[in-house]
Amino acid sequence: MKGIVFTTFNDMVENRIGISCWESLLEKVKPASGGIYTAVEDFPDEELVAMLGHLSSMTGKPVDELLTSFGQYLFHALATKHPVFVTDKTDLFEFLKSIDGVIHKEVEKLYESPNLPEITCEQASARVLLLNYRSPRRLCHLADGLIRGAAKQFNTEVLVSHDLCMHDGNDHCAFRIQKVDERNI
Ligand code: MNH
Ligand code: ZN
């Protein structure tokens, strides 16, 4: 996982909970980096997973829920760092359809060999987009948060359901994203 994911996780923990929480995560996980993460370097996925586990024990919130909150926070950070991807599109569904073929293609050039998921979209109707997620890292709850972060960015109220999940033995996760408000269609 690229350092930007870790630096953003560090920011979220420090801003939402406090620096002492981040320090205790470092004491428990003892990352080889000592907690000094740089944006384009790679760090072990296991470190993030371990930190989420400890954060879950500390807050009493389930890991999946923490990962979804983190996805929303991460979306905001990525959109701030790379504003062109969000200013380029006016509609949430058009944006989500551009992740695989445009955004993550550019990410391949900006970050050296990133570990990106495969995202495919199918527009089922004017108000419904089906989004499929595939990744050996099975970070679908992060994807859920990123989708919600994107919806907020585009001022679009949505209902998101996670209809198939890799954690239940499926070969991919399927999300159904429904626009609630007529004005966004
Ligand atoms: Mn996207 C990982 C960039 C929007 C889903 N994404 C990453 C990584 C970068 C990144 C960088 C880290 C790669 C690595 O660790 O090696 N993503 C972006 C940017 C935008 C973006 C710049 C928009 C701006 N990403 C989205 C959206 C989704 C998404 C929206 C929602 C479906 N991205 C992911 C997921 C991962 C990821 C999920 C985690 C990797 C994985 O699942 O294997
Ligand atoms: Zn899933």
PDB file of N, CA and C in Angstrom, residues 88-168:
ATOM      1  N   ASP A  88     -13.027  17.483 -13.517  1.00  0.00           N
ATOM      2  CA  ASP A  88     -13.217  17.000 -14.869  1.00  0.00           C
ATOM      3  C   ASP A  88     -14.634  16.484 -15.142  1.00  0.00           C
ATOM      4  N   LYS A  89     -15.332  16.127 -14.076  1.00  0.00           N
ATOM      5  CA  LYS A  89     -16.649  15.490 -14.229  1.00  0.00           C
ATOM      6  C   LYS A  89     -17.694  16.277 -13.444  1.00  0.00           C
ATOM      7  N   THR A  90     -18.932  16.270 -13.956  1.00  0.00           N
ATOM      8  CA  THR A  90     -19.986  16.992 -13.250  1.00  0.00           C
ATOM      9  C   THR A  90     -20.971  16.044 -12.583  1.00  0.00           C
ATOM     10  N   ASP A  91     -20.905  14.777 -12.968  1.00  0.00           N
ATOM     11  CA  ASP A  91     -21.884  13.820 -12.465  1.00  0.00           C
ATOM     12  C   ASP A  91     -21.193  12.667 -11.738  1.00  0.00           C
ATOM     13  N   LEU A  92     -21.762  12.271 -10.598  1.00  0.00           N
ATOM     14  CA  LEU A  92     -21.181  11.194  -9.783  1.00  0.00           C
ATOM     15  C   LEU A  92     -20.985   9.908 -10.585  1.00  0.00           C
ATOM     16  N   PHE A  93     -22.015   9.497 -11.343  1.00  0.00           N
ATOM     17  CA  PHE A  93     -21.899   8.224 -12.064  1.00  0.00           C
ATOM     18  C   PHE A  93     -20.818   8.307 -13.149  1.00  0.00           C
ATOM     19  N   GLU A  94     -20.744   9.456 -13.836  1.00  0.00           N
ATOM     20  CA  GLU A  94     -19.690   9.607 -14.850  1.00  0.00           C
ATOM     21  C   GLU A  94     -18.321   9.543 -14.185  1.00  0.00           C
ATOM     22  N   PHE A  95     -18.214  10.134 -13.003  1.00  0.00           N
ATOM     23  CA  PHE A  95     -16.951  10.079 -12.254  1.00  0.00           C
ATOM     24  C   PHE A  95     -16.601   8.634 -11.901  1.00  0.00           C
ATOM     25  N   LEU A  96     -17.552   7.915 -11.309  1.00  0.00           N
ATOM     26  CA  LEU A  96     -17.267   6.531 -10.880  1.00  0.00           C
ATOM     27  C   LEU A  96     -16.907   5.650 -12.087  1.00  0.00           C
ATOM     28  N   LYS A  97     -17.561   5.893 -13.224  1.00  0.00           N
ATOM     29  CA  LYS A  97     -17.246   5.117 -14.439  1.00  0.00           C
ATOM     30  C   LYS A  97     -15.834   5.398 -14.938  1.00  0.00           C
ATOM     31  N   SER A  98     -15.276   6.544 -14.545  1.00  0.00           N
ATOM     32  CA  SER A  98     -13.944   6.920 -15.031  1.00  0.00           C
ATOM     33  C   SER A  98     -12.808   6.440 -14.110  1.00  0.00           C
ATOM     34  N   ILE A  99     -13.120   5.783 -13.004  1.00  0.00           N
ATOM     35  CA  ILE A  99     -12.061   5.381 -12.066  1.00  0.00           C
ATOM     36  C   ILE A  99     -11.074   4.436 -12.741  1.00  0.00           C
ATOM     37  N   ASP A 100     -11.589   3.343 -13.295  1.00  0.00           N
ATOM     38  CA  ASP A 100     -10.699   2.305 -13.823  1.00  0.00           C
ATOM     39  C   ASP A 100      -9.930   2.764 -15.058  1.00  0.00           C
ATOM     40  N   GLY A 101     -10.644   3.324 -16.036  1.00  0.00           N
ATOM     41  CA  GLY A 101     -10.034   3.645 -17.329  1.00  0.00           C
ATOM     42  C   GLY A 101      -9.275   4.967 -17.362  1.00  0.00           C
ATOM     43  N   VAL A 102      -9.593   5.883 -16.460  1.00  0.00           N
ATOM     44  CA  VAL A 102      -8.951   7.198 -16.482  1.00  0.00           C
ATOM     45  C   VAL A 102      -8.141   7.453 -15.201  1.00  0.00           C
ATOM     46  N   ILE A 103      -8.820   7.489 -14.056  1.00  0.00           N
ATOM     47  CA  ILE A 103      -8.155   7.893 -12.804  1.00  0.00           C
ATOM     48  C   ILE A 103      -7.061   6.908 -12.408  1.00  0.00           C
ATOM     49  N   HIS A 104      -7.419   5.651 -12.300  1.00  0.00           N
ATOM     50  CA  HIS A 104      -6.401   4.682 -11.886  1.00  0.00           C
ATOM     51  C   HIS A 104      -5.331   4.480 -12.964  1.00  0.00           C
ATOM     52  N   LYS A 105      -5.654   4.761 -14.233  1.00  0.00           N
ATOM     53  CA  LYS A 105      -4.628   4.739 -15.303  1.00  0.00           C
ATOM     54  C   LYS A 105      -3.601   5.845 -15.043  1.00  0.00           C
ATOM     55  N   GLU A 106      -4.076   7.026 -14.663  1.00  0.00           N
ATOM     56  CA  GLU A 106      -3.173   8.146 -14.341  1.00  0.00           C
ATOM     57  C   GLU A 106      -2.378   7.855 -13.072  1.00  0.00           C
ATOM     58  N   VAL A 107      -3.061   7.223 -12.111  1.00  0.00           N
ATOM     59  CA  VAL A 107      -2.404   6.867 -10.848  1.00  0.00           C
ATOM     60  C   VAL A 107      -1.214   5.928 -11.115  1.00  0.00           C
ATOM     61  N   GLU A 108      -1.371   5.054 -12.113  1.00  0.00           N
ATOM     62  CA  GLU A 108      -0.277   4.138 -12.514  1.00  0.00           C
ATOM     63  C   GLU A 108       0.975   4.925 -12.908  1.00  0.00           C
ATOM     64  N   LYS A 109       0.759   6.116 -13.497  1.00  0.00           N
ATOM     65  CA  LYS A 109       1.904   6.933 -13.947  1.00  0.00           C
ATOM     66  C   LYS A 109       2.473   7.776 -12.809  1.00  0.00           C
ATOM     67  N   LEU A 110       1.584   8.230 -11.913  1.00  0.00           N
ATOM     68  CA  LEU A 110       2.012   9.134 -10.843  1.00  0.00           C
ATOM     69  C   LEU A 110       2.677   8.415  -9.668  1.00  0.00           C
ATOM     70  N   TYR A 111       2.212   7.177  -9.425  1.00  0.00           N
ATOM     71  CA  TYR A 111       2.757   6.400  -8.296  1.00  0.00           C
ATOM     72  C   TYR A 111       3.360   5.147  -8.920  1.00  0.00           C
ATOM     73  N   GLU A 112       4.604   4.831  -8.575  1.00  0.00           N
ATOM     74  CA  GLU A 112       5.239   3.672  -9.189  1.00  0.00           C
ATOM     75  C   GLU A 112       4.587   2.355  -8.756  1.00  0.00           C
ATOM     76  N   SER A 113       4.180   1.562  -9.739  1.00  0.00           N
ATOM     77  CA  SER A 113       3.442   0.296  -9.533  1.00  0.00           C
ATOM     78  C   SER A 113       2.551   0.241  -8.285  1.00  0.00           C
ATOM     79  N   PRO A 114       1.473   1.029  -8.323  1.00  0.00           N
ATOM     80  CA  PRO A 114       0.518   0.961  -7.209  1.00  0.00           C
ATOM     81  C   PRO A 114      -0.282  -0.346  -7.259  1.00  0.00           C
ATOM     82  N   ASN A 115      -0.838  -0.742  -6.145  1.00  0.00           N
ATOM     83  CA  ASN A 115      -1.703  -1.923  -6.089  1.00  0.00           C
ATOM     84  C   ASN A 115      -3.148  -1.463  -6.209  1.00  0.00           C
ATOM     85  N   LEU A 116      -3.645  -1.444  -7.424  1.00  0.00           N
ATOM     86  CA  LEU A 116      -4.988  -0.904  -7.623  1.00  0.00           C
ATOM     87  C   LEU A 116      -6.005  -2.012  -7.820  1.00  0.00           C
ATOM     88  N   PRO A 117      -7.238  -1.751  -7.423  1.00  0.00           N
ATOM     89  CA  PRO A 117      -8.293  -2.743  -7.638  1.00  0.00           C
ATOM     90  C   PRO A 117      -8.781  -2.668  -9.079  1.00  0.00           C
ATOM     91  N   GLU A 118      -9.602  -3.628  -9.489  1.00  0.00           N
ATOM     92  CA  GLU A 118     -10.274  -3.544 -10.786  1.00  0.00           C
ATOM     93  C   GLU A 118     -11.713  -3.114 -10.490  1.00  0.00           C
ATOM     94  N   ILE A 119     -12.134  -2.042 -11.121  1.00  0.00           N
ATOM     95  CA  ILE A 119     -13.487  -1.517 -10.897  1.00  0.00           C
ATOM     96  C   ILE A 119     -14.229  -1.526 -12.232  1.00  0.00           C
ATOM     97  N   THR A 120     -15.366  -2.191 -12.301  1.00  0.00           N
ATOM     98  CA  THR A 120     -16.169  -2.123 -13.521  1.00  0.00           C
ATOM     99  C   THR A 120     -17.549  -1.591 -13.147  1.00  0.00           C
ATOM    100  N   CYS A 121     -18.121  -0.815 -14.056  1.00  0.00           N
ATOM    101  CA  CYS A 121     -19.419  -0.210 -13.772  1.00  0.00           C
ATOM    102  C   CYS A 121     -20.421  -0.559 -14.848  1.00  0.00           C
ATOM    103  N   GLU A 122     -21.673  -0.642 -14.439  1.00  0.00           N
ATOM    104  CA  GLU A 122     -22.749  -0.868 -15.390  1.00  0.00           C
ATOM    105  C   GLU A 122     -23.921   0.001 -14.962  1.00  0.00           C
ATOM    106  N   GLN A 123     -24.357   0.866 -15.865  1.00  0.00           N
ATOM    107  CA  GLN A 123     -25.487   1.734 -15.522  1.00  0.00           C
ATOM    108  C   GLN A 123     -26.776   0.950 -15.734  1.00  0.00           C
ATOM    109  N   ALA A 124     -27.473   0.646 -14.653  1.00  0.00           N
ATOM    110  CA  ALA A 124     -28.668  -0.186 -14.740  1.00  0.00           C
ATOM    111  C   ALA A 124     -29.894   0.630 -15.133  1.00  0.00           C
ATOM    112  N   SER A 125     -29.941   1.884 -14.702  1.00  0.00           N
ATOM    113  CA  SER A 125     -31.048   2.777 -15.061  1.00  0.00           C
ATOM    114  C   SER A 125     -30.562   4.192 -14.788  1.00  0.00           C
ATOM    115  N   ALA A 126     -31.397   5.170 -15.029  1.00  0.00           N
ATOM    116  CA  ALA A 126     -30.977   6.562 -14.827  1.00  0.00           C
ATOM    117  C   ALA A 126     -30.485   6.799 -13.405  1.00  0.00           C
ATOM    118  N   ARG A 127     -31.115   6.132 -12.451  1.00  0.00           N
ATOM    119  CA  ARG A 127     -30.735   6.411 -11.065  1.00  0.00           C
ATOM    120  C   ARG A 127     -29.897   5.319 -10.403  1.00  0.00           C
ATOM    121  N   VAL A 128     -29.602   4.230 -11.119  1.00  0.00           N
ATOM    122  CA  VAL A 128     -28.859   3.123 -10.488  1.00  0.00           C
ATOM    123  C   VAL A 128     -27.586   2.753 -11.251  1.00  0.00           C
ATOM    124  N   LEU A 129     -26.478   2.745 -10.510  1.00  0.00           N
ATOM    125  CA  LEU A 129     -25.190   2.291 -11.062  1.00  0.00           C
ATOM    126  C   LEU A 129     -24.754   1.045 -10.294  1.00  0.00           C
ATOM    127  N   LEU A 130     -24.372   0.010 -11.043  1.00  0.00           N
ATOM    128  CA  LEU A 130     -23.825  -1.197 -10.414  1.00  0.00           C
ATOM    129  C   LEU A 130     -22.317  -1.119 -10.552  1.00  0.00           C
ATOM    130  N   LEU A 131     -21.618  -1.220  -9.439  1.00  0.00           N
ATOM    131  CA  LEU A 131     -20.156  -1.104  -9.452  1.00  0.00           C
ATOM    132  C   LEU A 131     -19.571  -2.390  -8.870  1.00  0.00           C
ATOM    133  N   ASN A 132     -18.679  -3.027  -9.648  1.00  0.00           N
ATOM    134  CA  ASN A 132     -18.037  -4.262  -9.198  1.00  0.00           C
ATOM    135  C   ASN A 132     -16.597  -3.994  -8.826  1.00  0.00           C
ATOM    136  N   TYR A 133     -16.192  -4.545  -7.708  1.00  0.00           N
ATOM    137  CA  TYR A 133     -14.850  -4.359  -7.162  1.00  0.00           C
ATOM    138  C   TYR A 133     -14.148  -5.709  -7.093  1.00  0.00           C
ATOM    139  N   ARG A 134     -12.923  -5.755  -7.625  1.00  0.00           N
ATOM    140  CA  ARG A 134     -12.088  -6.961  -7.522  1.00  0.00           C
ATOM    141  C   ARG A 134     -10.692  -6.564  -7.112  1.00  0.00           C
ATOM    142  N   SER A 135     -10.184  -7.200  -6.062  1.00  0.00           N
ATOM    143  CA  SER A 135      -8.806  -6.944  -5.643  1.00  0.00           C
ATOM    144  C   SER A 135      -8.384  -8.058  -4.704  1.00  0.00           C
ATOM    145  N   PRO A 136      -7.147  -8.556  -4.870  1.00  0.00           N
ATOM    146  CA  PRO A 136      -6.678  -9.569  -3.927  1.00  0.00           C
ATOM    147  C   PRO A 136      -6.591  -9.035  -2.498  1.00  0.00           C
ATOM    148  N   ARG A 137      -6.608  -7.709  -2.331  1.00  0.00           N
ATOM    149  CA  ARG A 137      -6.536  -7.137  -0.981  1.00  0.00           C
ATOM    150  C   ARG A 137      -7.901  -7.073  -0.299  1.00  0.00           C
ATOM    151  N   ARG A 138      -8.946  -7.307  -1.062  1.00  0.00           N
ATOM    152  CA  ARG A 138     -10.318  -7.387  -0.537  1.00  0.00           C
ATOM    153  C   ARG A 138     -10.664  -6.217   0.397  1.00  0.00           C
ATOM    154  N   LEU A 139     -10.372  -4.991  -0.088  1.00  0.00           N
ATOM    155  CA  LEU A 139     -10.653  -3.796   0.718  1.00  0.00           C
ATOM    156  C   LEU A 139     -11.987  -3.164   0.314  1.00  0.00           C
ATOM    157  N   CYS A 140     -13.018  -3.997   0.230  1.00  0.00           N
ATOM    158  CA  CYS A 140     -14.302  -3.489  -0.260  1.00  0.00           C
ATOM    159  C   CYS A 140     -14.929  -2.455   0.679  1.00  0.00           C
ATOM    160  N   HIS A 141     -14.646  -2.537   1.962  1.00  0.00           N
ATOM    161  CA  HIS A 141     -15.224  -1.524   2.865  1.00  0.00           C
ATOM    162  C   HIS A 141     -14.537  -0.174   2.676  1.00  0.00           C
ATOM    163  N   LEU A 142     -13.285  -0.226   2.233  1.00  0.00           N
ATOM    164  CA  LEU A 142     -12.603   1.013   1.848  1.00  0.00           C
ATOM    165  C   LEU A 142     -13.259   1.576   0.580  1.00  0.00           C
ATOM    166  N   ALA A 143     -13.545   0.687  -0.381  1.00  0.00           N
ATOM    167  CA  ALA A 143     -14.228   1.121  -1.613  1.00  0.00           C
ATOM    168  C   ALA A 143     -15.581   1.752  -1.281  1.00  0.00           C
ATOM    169  N   ASP A 144     -16.319   1.135  -0.364  1.00  0.00           N
ATOM    170  CA  ASP A 144     -17.614   1.663   0.065  1.00  0.00           C
ATOM    171  C   ASP A 144     -17.456   3.117   0.555  1.00  0.00           C
ATOM    172  N   GLY A 145     -16.446   3.351   1.385  1.00  0.00           N
ATOM    173  CA  GLY A 145     -16.201   4.707   1.894  1.00  0.00           C
ATOM    174  C   GLY A 145     -15.787   5.664   0.794  1.00  0.00           C
ATOM    175  N   LEU A 146     -14.958   5.176  -0.142  1.00  0.00           N
ATOM    176  CA  LEU A 146     -14.533   6.030  -1.263  1.00  0.00           C
ATOM    177  C   LEU A 146     -15.745   6.423  -2.118  1.00  0.00           C
ATOM    178  N   ILE A 147     -16.656   5.484  -2.317  1.00  0.00           N
ATOM    179  CA  ILE A 147     -17.877   5.777  -3.095  1.00  0.00           C
ATOM    180  C   ILE A 147     -18.697   6.853  -2.365  1.00  0.00           C
ATOM    181  N   ARG A 148     -18.830   6.699  -1.055  1.00  0.00           N
ATOM    182  CA  ARG A 148     -19.594   7.681  -0.261  1.00  0.00           C
ATOM    183  C   ARG A 148     -18.902   9.049  -0.256  1.00  0.00           C
ATOM    184  N   GLY A 149     -17.558   9.028  -0.215  1.00  0.00           N
ATOM    185  CA  GLY A 149     -16.800  10.282  -0.275  1.00  0.00           C
ATOM    186  C   GLY A 149     -17.029  10.980  -1.611  1.00  0.00           C
ATOM    187  N   ALA A 150     -17.045  10.190  -2.686  1.00  0.00           N
ATOM    188  CA  ALA A 150     -17.273  10.760  -4.018  1.00  0.00           C
ATOM    189  C   ALA A 150     -18.683  11.342  -4.112  1.00  0.00           C
ATOM    190  N   ALA A 151     -19.669  10.640  -3.550  1.00  0.00           N
ATOM    191  CA  ALA A 151     -21.052  11.125  -3.593  1.00  0.00           C
ATOM    192  C   ALA A 151     -21.164  12.476  -2.894  1.00  0.00           C
ATOM    193  N   LYS A 152     -20.454  12.608  -1.791  1.00  0.00           N
ATOM    194  CA  LYS A 152     -20.474  13.875  -1.055  1.00  0.00           C
ATOM    195  C   LYS A 152     -19.849  14.973  -1.904  1.00  0.00           C
ATOM    196  N   GLN A 153     -18.722  14.646  -2.526  1.00  0.00           N
ATOM    197  CA  GLN A 153     -18.018  15.600  -3.382  1.00  0.00           C
ATOM    198  C   GLN A 153     -18.940  16.144  -4.486  1.00  0.00           C
ATOM    199  N   PHE A 154     -19.787  15.254  -5.042  1.00  0.00           N
ATOM    200  CA  PHE A 154     -20.674  15.656  -6.136  1.00  0.00           C
ATOM    201  C   PHE A 154     -22.064  16.070  -5.622  1.00  0.00           C
ATOM    202  N   ASN A 155     -22.181  16.302  -4.322  1.00  0.00           N
ATOM    203  CA  ASN A 155     -23.457  16.726  -3.721  1.00  0.00           C
ATOM    204  C   ASN A 155     -24.618  15.843  -4.133  1.00  0.00           C
ATOM    205  N   THR A 156     -24.368  14.558  -4.165  1.00  0.00           N
ATOM    206  CA  THR A 156     -25.385  13.628  -4.625  1.00  0.00           C
ATOM    207  C   THR A 156     -25.749  12.663  -3.502  1.00  0.00           C
ATOM    208  N   GLU A 157     -27.004  12.705  -3.107  1.00  0.00           N
ATOM    209  CA  GLU A 157     -27.434  11.793  -2.048  1.00  0.00           C
ATOM    210  C   GLU A 157     -27.659  10.412  -2.645  1.00  0.00           C
ATOM    211  N   VAL A 158     -27.036   9.397  -2.046  1.00  0.00           N
ATOM    212  CA  VAL A 158     -27.150   8.037  -2.588  1.00  0.00           C
ATOM    213  C   VAL A 158     -27.476   7.013  -1.499  1.00  0.00           C
ATOM    214  N   LEU A 159     -28.025   5.897  -1.957  1.00  0.00           N
ATOM    215  CA  LEU A 159     -28.158   4.717  -1.101  1.00  0.00           C
ATOM    216  C   LEU A 159     -27.186   3.706  -1.685  1.00  0.00           C
ATOM    217  N   VAL A 160     -26.314   3.169  -0.845  1.00  0.00           N
ATOM    218  CA  VAL A 160     -25.317   2.211  -1.328  1.00  0.00           C
ATOM    219  C   VAL A 160     -25.606   0.862  -0.683  1.00  0.00           C
ATOM    220  N   SER A 161     -25.766  -0.174  -1.511  1.00  0.00           N
ATOM    221  CA  SER A 161     -25.866  -1.514  -0.917  1.00  0.00           C
ATOM    222  C   SER A 161     -24.743  -2.387  -1.451  1.00  0.00           C
ATOM    223  N   HIS A 162     -24.303  -3.297  -0.606  1.00  0.00           N
ATOM    224  CA  HIS A 162     -23.137  -4.156  -0.884  1.00  0.00           C
ATOM    225  C   HIS A 162     -23.738  -5.548  -1.077  1.00  0.00           C
ATOM    226  N   ASP A 163     -24.107  -5.847  -2.337  1.00  0.00           N
ATOM    227  CA  ASP A 163     -24.964  -7.007  -2.594  1.00  0.00           C
ATOM    228  C   ASP A 163     -24.225  -8.333  -2.673  1.00  0.00           C
ATOM    229  N   LEU A 164     -22.980  -8.314  -3.122  1.00  0.00           N
ATOM    230  CA  LEU A 164     -22.141  -9.520  -3.142  1.00  0.00           C
ATOM    231  C   LEU A 164     -20.832  -9.130  -2.493  1.00  0.00           C
ATOM    232  N   CYS A 165     -20.215 -10.076  -1.764  1.00  0.00           N
ATOM    233  CA  CYS A 165     -18.965  -9.728  -1.098  1.00  0.00           C
ATOM    234  C   CYS A 165     -17.922 -10.835  -1.239  1.00  0.00           C
ATOM    235  N   MET A 166     -16.685 -10.437  -1.514  1.00  0.00           N
ATOM    236  CA  MET A 166     -15.580 -11.395  -1.600  1.00  0.00           C
ATOM    237  C   MET A 166     -15.374 -12.104  -0.262  1.00  0.00           C
ATOM    238  N   HIS A 167     -15.725 -11.413   0.833  1.00  0.00           N
ATOM    239  CA  HIS A 167     -15.552 -12.019   2.153  1.00  0.00           C
ATOM    240  C   HIS A 167     -16.562 -13.142   2.402  1.00  0.00           C
ATOM    241  N   ASP A 168     -17.568 -13.247   1.516  1.00  0.00           N
ATOM    242  CA  ASP A 168     -18.521 -14.368   1.609  1.00  0.00           C
ATOM    243  C   ASP A 168     -18.237 -15.413   0.536  1.00  0.00           C
TER     244      ASP A 168
END
